[in-house]
Amino acid sequence: MDQPPSSVKLLGSWADSHTHRVQLALKLKGLEFEYQEEDFINPSPALLLHNPVYKKVPALLHGGRSIVESVVILQYIDETWTDNPIMPADPFERAVTRFWCHFTDDKLAPAVGLVFSSSGEGQKAAVDQVHENLKLLERELKDGAFKGRRFFGGDKIGLLDIVLGCGSYWLAVFEEVMEVKLIDPESFPVFHAWLRDFEEQQEVKETIPAIDRLLEYARGIRQMMLSLSNSSSSSSINNAAASSG
Amino acid sequence: MGEVDTKGVVLLDFWVSPFGQRCRIALAEKGVEYEYREENLLGDKSPLLLESNPVYKKVPVLIHDGKPVCESLLIVQYIDEWWPHRAPLLPADPYARAHARFWADFIDKKVRPPYADASYVLWKLKGEGHSAAKEEFTGILKLLEGELGDKKYFAGDAFGFVDIALVPFVCWFYTYETYAGFSIEELTPKLVAWGKRCMERESVAKTLSDPHKVFEFVGVLKKRFGVE
């Protein structure tokens, strides 16, 4: 069942990885959509109306209704526009896909965010945590559920590629800004190869902002955090950093 | 997650786990036969648990012909998708499904038993921390009651995914009330009425723990963690 594409609007933020997930999914489905940029520190009335519970981007507006939470949005897109599916058909495969999406947002992303927002011993612990999490993914790619696949979704990008891929660029950015090793190709060869391949895809190149912009953005936030490192307002910046990680 | 050596449907669980109870309710709604295996949350984890959930090492885990599925809400969706013809737990319409997934995810993030998160323990905190936790908790219940409104169940007339996500916590209400010193019935009467309606379903009535046993269990936890 197809909906008129012009009825789709996305509220997002240019540096927000969850927004990129939705943009990429819409592009992969060949859907036109209107985009409205939101300032995550000052949400617009529209965003507060459409996401009253979390007050965050992204929010997808379709046919007068809103859908929020990126993984929920991605499944909604896949179930509404059924060509070029991004979820597998088999229930077990679907459970495995959803599990690793959960892992990404529950474990990997917060650890990456913590690398960015901490220093000294705390940062070292966060870096170790990121490595532990990447090891688990490396193992699944090499010998586990995704063995032998080009992408997590198989020959084509699927939902898990979108979720992991839109956010993994922060690994390279934080490596440079924080001068830490997060994703070296010797320790994580399969993951590294997957990420390179993912980032070469046309739709991905059109979605993820230029690395220079991301570096500048990250440096700016890090400066702000360091200069406020002992005040209580640093927690909202941590949240901002974590939500964009 | 690699395959393990079991046949049929096996559920690794712990008697009082609300997450495990979500799975038990879903299996009962679908009329699926399964083997229940109790893990001891207060003791050592079995080799099967460690093998089938190496990432989180937690219950519940559903193992279906040797293939493990982890995370309670993912297990419930798996059960719904594998046995689609009886008692559908998610609606057919994509928007309604998204709505259900959103609220189930909200419940998963915000409504937690005390042993799940170190931070979310009403009775571990004193003074300021305690009243802040209480306020947060009452806020969450009110939001959920607002979402339920005057409907029979969260999705309308059909018992489903959001109900399953939340209903195991109904047997924790007595414990929350006793420690936090409020009445959930006074605070959110519609939610309490919804809980009672759910308890009229055999799948729920046979699954939820006796509230007094839950309270006793928390007492054991408190002693274990040296909290007074």
Short mmCIF file of C-alpha atoms in Angstrom, two decimals:
data_model
loop_
_atom_site.label_atom_id
_atom_site.label_comp_id
_atom_site.label_asym_id
_atom_site.label_seq_id
_atom_site.Cartn_x
_atom_site.Cartn_y
_atom_site.Cartn_z
CA MET A 1 0.00 0.00 0.00
CA ASP A 2 1.74 3.18 -1.12
CA GLN A 3 1.20 6.66 0.27
CA PRO A 4 1.67 9.91 -1.67
CA PRO A 5 5.34 10.67 -1.00
CA SER A 6 4.86 14.42 -0.64
CA SER A 7 3.00 13.83 2.60
CA VAL A 8 6.23 12.88 4.41
CA LYS A 9 8.07 15.39 6.57
CA LEU A 10 11.10 14.80 8.78
CA LEU A 11 12.06 16.94 11.77
CA GLY A 12 15.76 16.38 12.37
CA SER A 13 19.15 17.84 13.23
CA TRP A 14 22.01 17.86 10.75
CA ALA A 15 24.59 16.31 13.12
CA ASP A 16 22.23 13.78 14.71
CA SER A 17 22.93 10.17 13.79
CA HIS A 18 19.35 9.12 14.51
CA THR A 19 18.15 11.70 11.99
CA HIS A 20 20.61 10.29 9.44
CA ARG A 21 19.17 6.82 9.96
CA VAL A 22 15.73 8.03 8.90
CA GLN A 23 17.05 10.12 6.00
CA LEU A 24 19.00 7.13 4.69
CA ALA A 25 16.01 4.81 4.95
CA LEU A 26 13.78 7.27 3.09
CA LYS A 27 16.45 7.63 0.38
CA LEU A 28 16.87 3.84 0.05
CA LYS A 29 13.11 3.58 -0.44
CA GLY A 30 13.25 6.31 -3.08
CA LEU A 31 10.86 8.55 -1.15
CA GLU A 32 10.60 12.32 -1.43
CA PHE A 33 10.26 14.14 1.84
CA GLU A 34 10.30 17.60 3.33
CA TYR A 35 13.01 18.26 5.90
CA GLN A 36 12.89 20.71 8.81
CA GLU A 37 16.07 21.42 10.76
CA GLU A 38 15.67 21.49 14.54
CA ASP A 39 17.97 22.93 17.16
CA PHE A 40 18.17 20.14 19.74
CA ILE A 41 18.78 22.60 22.56
CA ASN A 42 15.73 24.68 21.61
CA PRO A 43 13.07 22.35 20.18
CA SER A 44 10.46 24.02 17.98
CA PRO A 45 6.75 24.03 18.90
CA ALA A 46 6.25 21.47 16.11
CA LEU A 47 8.75 19.09 17.68
CA LEU A 48 7.24 19.53 21.15
CA LEU A 49 3.83 18.80 19.64
CA HIS A 50 4.92 15.71 17.73
CA ASN A 51 7.27 14.26 20.35
CA PRO A 52 5.83 15.37 23.69
CA VAL A 53 7.33 12.43 25.59
CA TYR A 54 11.00 12.83 24.62
CA LYS A 55 11.06 16.25 22.87
CA LYS A 56 13.82 15.02 20.56
CA VAL A 57 14.57 14.52 16.91
CA PRO A 58 13.94 12.66 14.71
CA ALA A 59 10.18 12.84 14.25
CA LEU A 60 8.57 11.55 11.07
CA LEU A 61 5.30 13.18 10.07
CA HIS A 62 3.14 11.23 7.65
CA GLY A 63 -0.52 11.68 6.81
CA GLY A 64 -0.97 14.05 9.74
CA ARG A 65 0.48 11.65 12.31
CA SER A 66 3.88 11.47 13.93
CA ILE A 67 6.23 8.58 14.57
CA VAL A 68 9.27 8.94 16.84
CA GLU A 69 12.24 6.84 18.03
CA SER A 70 14.50 6.03 15.08
CA VAL A 71 14.26 2.22 15.14
CA VAL A 72 10.46 2.47 15.41
CA ILE A 73 10.46 4.95 12.50
CA LEU A 74 12.64 2.66 10.35
CA GLN A 75 10.26 -0.27 10.86
CA TYR A 76 7.29 1.99 10.12
CA ILE A 77 8.91 3.10 6.85
CA ASP A 78 9.64 -0.51 5.92
CA GLU A 79 6.09 -1.66 6.67
CA THR A 80 4.40 1.28 4.92
CA TRP A 81 6.50 1.30 1.74
CA THR A 82 7.14 -2.36 1.13
CA ASP A 83 9.43 -2.28 -1.95
CA ASN A 84 13.17 -2.76 -1.25
CA PRO A 85 12.66 -4.21 2.21
CA ILE A 86 15.24 -3.34 4.87
CA MET A 87 14.10 -5.97 7.39
CA PRO A 88 14.56 -9.69 6.70
CA ALA A 89 11.40 -11.79 6.26
CA ASP A 90 12.31 -14.64 8.61
CA PRO A 91 11.18 -14.11 12.25
CA PHE A 92 14.48 -15.36 13.73
CA GLU A 93 16.53 -13.14 11.43
CA ARG A 94 14.29 -10.24 12.41
CA ALA A 95 14.89 -10.96 16.10
CA VAL A 96 18.66 -11.06 15.52
CA THR A 97 18.53 -7.75 13.59
CA ARG A 98 16.49 -6.09 16.33
CA PHE A 99 18.80 -7.48 19.02
CA TRP A 100 21.90 -5.89 17.51
CA CYS A 101 20.01 -2.60 16.99
CA HIS A 102 19.19 -2.72 20.70
CA PHE A 103 22.84 -3.48 21.48
CA THR A 104 23.98 -0.54 19.34
CA ASP A 105 21.78 1.96 21.19
CA ASP A 106 22.01 0.35 24.61
CA LYS A 107 25.74 -0.42 24.82
CA LEU A 108 27.85 0.79 21.90
CA ALA A 109 26.52 4.32 21.42
CA PRO A 110 26.62 5.28 25.12
CA ALA A 111 30.20 3.97 25.37
CA VAL A 112 31.21 6.06 22.33
CA GLY A 113 29.45 9.08 23.84
CA LEU A 114 31.32 8.55 27.09
CA VAL A 115 34.69 8.56 25.28
CA PHE A 116 33.74 11.98 24.02
CA SER A 117 32.45 13.43 27.25
CA SER A 118 35.11 12.13 29.66
CA SER A 119 38.85 12.41 30.22
CA GLY A 120 41.71 10.68 31.99
CA GLU A 121 40.93 7.34 33.65
CA GLY A 122 37.22 7.61 32.86
CA GLN A 123 37.97 8.02 29.20
CA LYS A 124 40.36 5.08 29.18
CA ALA A 125 37.61 2.90 30.68
CA ALA A 126 35.15 4.18 28.06
CA VAL A 127 37.60 3.38 25.25
CA ASP A 128 38.01 -0.15 26.62
CA GLN A 129 34.23 -0.48 26.70
CA VAL A 130 33.98 0.58 23.03
CA HIS A 131 36.60 -2.03 22.12
CA GLU A 132 34.71 -4.74 24.03
CA ASN A 133 31.52 -3.85 22.16
CA LEU A 134 33.26 -3.74 18.76
CA LYS A 135 34.79 -7.14 19.50
CA LEU A 136 31.30 -8.59 19.89
CA LEU A 137 30.22 -7.16 16.53
CA GLU A 138 33.47 -8.27 14.88
CA ARG A 139 32.83 -11.79 16.11
CA GLU A 140 29.28 -11.85 14.70
CA LEU A 141 30.52 -10.59 11.34
CA LYS A 142 33.41 -13.03 11.19
CA ASP A 143 31.96 -16.25 12.65
CA GLY A 144 28.46 -15.61 13.87
CA ALA A 145 25.05 -14.51 12.67
CA PHE A 146 26.41 -12.34 9.83
CA LYS A 147 29.24 -14.56 8.65
CA GLY A 148 30.13 -14.25 4.99
CA ARG A 149 27.85 -11.27 4.37
CA ARG A 150 28.83 -8.07 2.67
CA PHE A 151 26.39 -6.09 4.79
CA PHE A 152 24.48 -7.05 7.95
CA GLY A 153 21.41 -7.13 5.73
CA GLY A 154 23.06 -9.45 3.19
CA ASP A 155 23.97 -8.23 -0.31
CA LYS A 156 22.17 -4.95 0.26
CA ILE A 157 22.05 -2.50 3.14
CA GLY A 158 19.45 -3.45 5.73
CA LEU A 159 18.03 -1.95 8.90
CA LEU A 160 20.99 -2.93 11.08
CA ASP A 161 23.47 -1.45 8.59
CA ILE A 162 21.50 1.79 8.76
CA VAL A 163 21.39 1.81 12.57
CA LEU A 164 25.07 0.92 13.07
CA GLY A 165 26.36 2.78 10.07
CA CYS A 166 24.70 6.08 10.94
CA GLY A 167 26.67 6.72 14.06
CA SER A 168 29.84 4.77 13.33
CA TYR A 169 31.31 7.82 11.62
CA TRP A 170 31.65 9.30 15.12
CA LEU A 171 34.31 6.65 15.78
CA ALA A 172 36.67 8.21 13.23
CA VAL A 173 35.73 11.74 14.30
CA PHE A 174 36.32 11.08 18.00
CA GLU A 175 39.57 9.28 17.18
CA GLU A 176 40.87 12.48 15.69
CA VAL A 177 39.37 14.95 18.18
CA MET A 178 40.18 12.91 21.29
CA GLU A 179 43.38 11.33 19.97
CA VAL A 180 42.34 7.83 20.95
CA LYS A 181 42.31 4.59 18.98
CA LEU A 182 38.76 3.31 18.60
CA ILE A 183 38.39 1.38 15.39
CA ASP A 184 41.80 0.34 14.14
CA PRO A 185 41.70 -1.99 11.12
CA GLU A 186 44.09 -4.52 12.68
CA SER A 187 41.87 -5.19 15.68
CA PHE A 188 38.55 -5.01 13.84
CA PRO A 189 39.28 -5.91 10.20
CA VAL A 190 35.82 -7.17 9.24
CA PHE A 191 33.94 -4.33 10.96
CA HIS A 192 36.34 -1.81 9.43
CA ALA A 193 35.83 -3.29 5.95
CA TRP A 194 32.05 -3.27 6.38
CA LEU A 195 32.06 0.37 7.47
CA ARG A 196 34.22 1.44 4.51
CA ASP A 197 31.93 -0.39 2.11
CA PHE A 198 28.82 1.11 3.78
CA GLU A 199 30.20 4.65 3.57
CA GLU A 200 30.93 4.18 -0.16
CA GLN A 201 27.28 3.60 -1.00
CA GLN A 202 25.74 6.47 -2.93
CA GLU A 203 22.76 7.00 -0.64
CA VAL A 204 25.04 6.96 2.41
CA LYS A 205 27.37 9.55 0.87
CA GLU A 206 24.33 11.75 0.25
CA THR A 207 23.18 11.41 3.84
CA ILE A 208 26.19 11.63 6.14
CA PRO A 209 27.61 15.16 6.48
CA ALA A 210 31.17 15.89 5.29
CA ILE A 211 33.78 14.75 7.79
CA ASP A 212 35.13 18.34 8.11
CA ARG A 213 31.79 19.59 9.35
CA LEU A 214 31.54 16.73 11.84
CA LEU A 215 35.10 17.36 13.07
CA GLU A 216 34.42 21.06 13.51
CA TYR A 217 31.17 20.31 15.32
CA ALA A 218 32.79 17.76 17.63
CA ARG A 219 35.73 20.07 18.42
CA GLY A 220 33.28 22.85 19.29
CA ILE A 221 31.30 20.69 21.67
CA ARG A 222 34.42 19.25 23.28
CA GLN A 223 35.78 22.82 23.88
CA MET A 224 32.51 23.80 25.51
CA MET A 225 32.52 20.70 27.70
CA LEU A 226 36.10 21.13 28.85
CA SER A 227 35.53 24.76 29.77
CA LEU A 228 32.46 23.80 31.78
CA SER A 229 33.84 20.52 33.10
CA ASN A 230 33.14 21.23 36.76
CA SER A 231 29.72 22.80 36.43
CA SER A 232 26.33 21.10 36.44
CA SER A 233 25.51 22.37 32.96
CA SER A 234 28.01 19.92 31.50
CA SER A 235 25.42 17.16 31.98
CA SER A 236 23.13 18.64 29.35
CA ILE A 237 26.06 18.85 26.97
CA ASN A 238 26.91 15.24 27.79
CA ASN A 239 23.36 14.38 26.88
CA ALA A 240 23.68 16.31 23.64
CA ALA A 241 26.94 14.56 22.84
CA ALA A 242 25.51 11.18 23.80
CA SER A 243 22.38 11.71 21.73
CA SER A 244 24.42 12.59 18.66
CA GLY A 245 26.74 9.59 19.12
CA MET B 1 24.53 -15.75 19.19
CA GLY B 2 25.32 -19.33 18.27
CA GLU B 3 23.01 -22.30 18.23
CA VAL B 4 22.64 -24.43 21.37
CA ASP B 5 21.66 -28.00 21.93
CA THR B 6 17.92 -27.95 22.74
CA LYS B 7 14.74 -29.00 20.90
CA GLY B 8 11.31 -27.40 20.84
CA VAL B 9 10.67 -24.22 22.77
CA VAL B 10 12.65 -23.56 25.96
CA LEU B 11 12.34 -20.45 28.11
CA LEU B 12 15.20 -19.58 30.46
CA ASP B 13 13.63 -17.41 33.12
CA PHE B 14 13.42 -16.44 36.80
CA TRP B 15 10.10 -16.74 38.62
CA VAL B 16 9.65 -13.10 39.61
CA SER B 17 11.19 -11.50 36.51
CA PRO B 18 8.65 -9.18 34.89
CA PHE B 19 10.63 -9.53 31.65
CA GLY B 20 10.28 -13.29 31.73
CA GLN B 21 6.60 -12.92 32.56
CA ARG B 22 6.07 -10.91 29.37
CA CYS B 23 7.29 -13.95 27.42
CA ARG B 24 5.20 -16.42 29.45
CA ILE B 25 2.06 -14.36 28.83
CA ALA B 26 2.76 -14.19 25.09
CA LEU B 27 3.37 -17.95 24.88
CA ALA B 28 0.15 -18.61 26.82
CA GLU B 29 -1.88 -16.28 24.61
CA LYS B 30 -0.62 -18.22 21.59
CA GLY B 31 -1.16 -21.62 23.21
CA VAL B 32 2.47 -22.63 22.62
CA GLU B 33 3.86 -25.58 24.58
CA TYR B 34 7.27 -24.90 26.05
CA GLU B 35 9.75 -26.06 28.65
CA TYR B 36 10.30 -23.59 31.47
CA ARG B 37 13.78 -23.59 33.02
CA GLU B 38 14.38 -21.63 36.17
CA GLU B 39 17.62 -19.70 36.50
CA ASN B 40 18.69 -18.54 39.93
CA LEU B 41 19.13 -14.77 39.69
CA LEU B 42 20.69 -14.75 43.14
CA GLY B 43 23.15 -17.54 42.34
CA ASP B 44 25.31 -18.83 39.49
CA LYS B 45 24.15 -18.56 35.91
CA SER B 46 23.78 -21.83 34.03
CA PRO B 47 26.15 -22.70 31.17
CA LEU B 48 23.16 -22.73 28.82
CA LEU B 49 22.27 -19.15 29.77
CA LEU B 50 25.84 -17.95 29.32
CA GLU B 51 26.06 -19.72 25.96
CA SER B 52 22.72 -18.50 24.63
CA ASN B 53 22.99 -14.90 25.84
CA PRO B 54 26.71 -14.14 25.84
CA VAL B 55 26.21 -10.40 25.37
CA TYR B 56 23.94 -9.67 28.35
CA LYS B 57 23.97 -12.99 30.28
CA LYS B 58 20.40 -12.30 31.45
CA VAL B 59 17.00 -13.92 31.43
CA PRO B 60 14.67 -14.27 29.71
CA VAL B 61 16.03 -16.17 26.75
CA LEU B 62 13.72 -18.07 24.41
CA ILE B 63 15.43 -20.96 22.66
CA HIS B 64 13.50 -22.29 19.67
CA ASP B 65 14.98 -25.46 18.16
CA GLY B 66 18.41 -24.45 19.42
CA LYS B 67 18.24 -20.82 18.27
CA PRO B 68 18.26 -18.27 21.09
CA VAL B 69 16.25 -15.05 21.10
CA CYS B 70 17.11 -12.48 23.79
CA GLU B 71 15.46 -9.32 25.16
CA SER B 72 11.87 -9.75 26.36
CA LEU B 73 10.16 -7.38 23.91
CA LEU B 74 12.06 -8.92 21.01
CA ILE B 75 11.02 -12.36 22.24
CA VAL B 76 7.36 -11.27 22.34
CA GLN B 77 7.59 -9.93 18.77
CA TYR B 78 9.30 -13.16 17.67
CA ILE B 79 6.51 -15.21 19.26
CA ASP B 80 3.93 -13.03 17.50
CA GLU B 81 5.66 -13.38 14.14
CA TRP B 82 6.37 -17.11 14.40
CA TRP B 83 2.79 -17.97 15.48
CA PRO B 84 0.85 -15.27 13.64
CA HIS B 85 -2.52 -16.89 13.24
CA ARG B 86 -3.72 -17.02 16.82
CA ALA B 87 -4.17 -14.03 19.15
CA PRO B 88 -2.20 -11.38 17.18
CA LEU B 89 -0.28 -9.28 19.69
CA LEU B 90 0.61 -6.41 17.38
CA PRO B 91 -1.97 -4.65 15.19
CA ALA B 92 -1.87 -5.05 11.40
CA ASP B 93 -1.70 -1.35 10.56
CA PRO B 94 1.88 0.07 10.38
CA TYR B 95 1.02 3.25 12.29
CA ALA B 96 -0.72 1.31 15.07
CA ARG B 97 2.30 -1.02 15.22
CA ALA B 98 4.69 1.94 15.48
CA HIS B 99 2.52 3.38 18.24
CA ALA B 100 2.59 0.08 20.14
CA ARG B 101 6.35 -0.31 19.71
CA PHE B 102 6.89 3.25 20.96
CA TRP B 103 4.93 2.68 24.16
CA ALA B 104 6.38 -0.76 24.83
CA ASP B 105 9.86 0.74 24.41
CA PHE B 106 8.92 3.60 26.78
CA ILE B 107 7.77 1.10 29.40
CA ASP B 108 10.95 -0.93 28.89
CA LYS B 109 13.09 2.16 29.51
CA LYS B 110 11.11 3.73 32.33
CA VAL B 111 9.41 0.98 34.34
CA ARG B 112 12.04 -1.26 35.89
CA PRO B 113 12.17 -3.64 38.86
CA PRO B 114 14.72 -2.76 41.55
CA TYR B 115 17.33 -5.34 40.62
CA ALA B 116 17.44 -4.25 36.96
CA ASP B 117 19.16 -0.92 37.46
CA ALA B 118 21.29 0.29 40.33
CA SER B 119 19.78 3.75 40.04
CA TYR B 120 16.10 2.93 39.86
CA VAL B 121 15.44 1.75 43.38
CA LEU B 122 12.93 3.81 45.36
CA TRP B 123 13.87 2.24 48.60
CA LYS B 124 17.63 2.41 48.20
CA LEU B 125 17.55 6.17 48.28
CA LYS B 126 16.96 8.41 51.24
CA GLY B 127 15.69 11.99 51.49
CA GLU B 128 16.03 14.06 48.31
CA GLY B 129 16.89 11.09 46.10
CA HIS B 130 13.88 9.15 47.37
CA SER B 131 11.37 11.93 46.71
CA ALA B 132 12.84 12.62 43.28
CA ALA B 133 12.55 8.93 42.37
CA LYS B 134 8.98 8.85 43.70
CA GLU B 135 8.07 11.91 41.64
CA GLU B 136 9.59 10.44 38.52
CA PHE B 137 7.75 7.18 39.05
CA THR B 138 4.36 8.83 39.61
CA GLY B 139 4.97 10.94 36.49
CA ILE B 140 5.54 7.80 34.45
CA LEU B 141 2.38 6.12 35.76
CA LYS B 142 0.31 9.23 34.98
CA LEU B 143 1.69 9.39 31.46
CA LEU B 144 0.79 5.73 30.93
CA GLU B 145 -2.68 6.29 32.33
CA GLY B 146 -3.08 9.24 29.96
CA GLU B 147 -2.15 7.00 27.05
CA LEU B 148 -4.59 4.28 28.18
CA GLY B 149 -7.46 6.74 28.67
CA ASP B 150 -10.84 5.05 28.73
CA LYS B 151 -9.84 2.18 26.48
CA LYS B 152 -10.18 -1.43 27.58
CA TYR B 153 -6.57 -2.16 26.68
CA PHE B 154 -3.79 0.05 25.35
CA ALA B 155 -4.53 -0.75 21.70
CA GLY B 156 -8.31 -0.63 22.17
CA ASP B 157 -10.41 -3.75 22.41
CA ALA B 158 -7.64 -6.26 21.79
CA PHE B 159 -5.14 -7.29 24.46
CA GLY B 160 -1.68 -6.84 22.99
CA PHE B 161 1.94 -5.79 22.98
CA VAL B 162 1.79 -2.73 25.24
CA ASP B 163 -0.41 -4.52 27.78
CA ILE B 164 2.07 -7.41 27.84
CA ALA B 165 4.98 -4.99 28.30
CA LEU B 166 3.40 -3.36 31.34
CA VAL B 167 1.14 -5.88 33.07
CA PRO B 168 3.87 -7.89 34.90
CA PHE B 169 4.60 -4.74 36.92
CA VAL B 170 1.07 -4.79 38.31
CA CYS B 171 2.16 -7.40 40.85
CA TRP B 172 4.92 -4.98 41.92
CA PHE B 173 2.41 -2.20 42.76
CA TYR B 174 1.97 -3.41 46.34
CA THR B 175 5.74 -3.32 46.87
CA TYR B 176 6.11 0.14 45.30
CA GLU B 177 3.23 1.45 47.41
CA THR B 178 4.58 0.05 50.63
CA TYR B 179 8.08 1.47 50.12
CA ALA B 180 7.13 4.75 48.50
CA GLY B 181 4.15 5.46 50.75
CA PHE B 182 1.49 6.24 48.17
CA SER B 183 -1.59 4.58 46.77
CA ILE B 184 -1.36 3.76 43.08
CA GLU B 185 -5.14 3.30 42.99
CA GLU B 186 -5.64 6.90 44.18
CA LEU B 187 -2.97 8.17 41.81
CA THR B 188 -3.95 6.32 38.63
CA PRO B 189 -7.27 4.51 39.14
CA LYS B 190 -7.75 3.73 35.44
CA LEU B 191 -4.41 1.98 35.34
CA VAL B 192 -5.31 -0.13 38.36
CA ALA B 193 -8.68 -1.00 36.75
CA TRP B 194 -6.84 -1.97 33.56
CA GLY B 195 -4.55 -4.22 35.64
CA LYS B 196 -7.59 -5.98 37.10
CA ARG B 197 -9.10 -6.45 33.63
CA CYS B 198 -5.86 -8.02 32.44
CA MET B 199 -5.87 -10.35 35.46
CA GLU B 200 -9.19 -11.73 34.18
CA ARG B 201 -7.22 -13.27 31.33
CA GLU B 202 -5.92 -16.73 32.13
CA SER B 203 -2.53 -16.02 30.51
CA VAL B 204 -1.98 -13.12 32.93
CA ALA B 205 -3.56 -14.63 36.05
CA LYS B 206 -1.44 -17.79 35.76
CA THR B 207 1.77 -15.84 35.14
CA LEU B 208 1.92 -12.88 37.52
CA SER B 209 3.47 -13.49 40.92
CA ASP B 210 1.60 -13.07 44.20
CA PRO B 211 2.27 -9.44 45.22
CA HIS B 212 3.22 -10.53 48.73
CA LYS B 213 5.81 -12.94 47.37
CA VAL B 214 7.24 -10.06 45.33
CA PHE B 215 7.44 -7.97 48.48
CA GLU B 216 9.22 -10.81 50.31
CA PHE B 217 11.66 -11.15 47.41
CA VAL B 218 12.55 -7.44 47.64
CA GLY B 219 13.15 -7.98 51.35
CA VAL B 220 15.65 -10.70 50.44
CA LEU B 221 17.35 -8.36 47.94
CA LYS B 222 17.59 -5.62 50.51
CA LYS B 223 19.31 -7.95 52.99
CA ARG B 224 21.58 -9.21 50.22
CA PHE B 225 22.66 -5.69 49.27
CA GLY B 226 22.76 -4.44 52.85
CA VAL B 227 20.10 -1.77 52.43
CA GLU B 228 18.00 -0.60 55.34
#
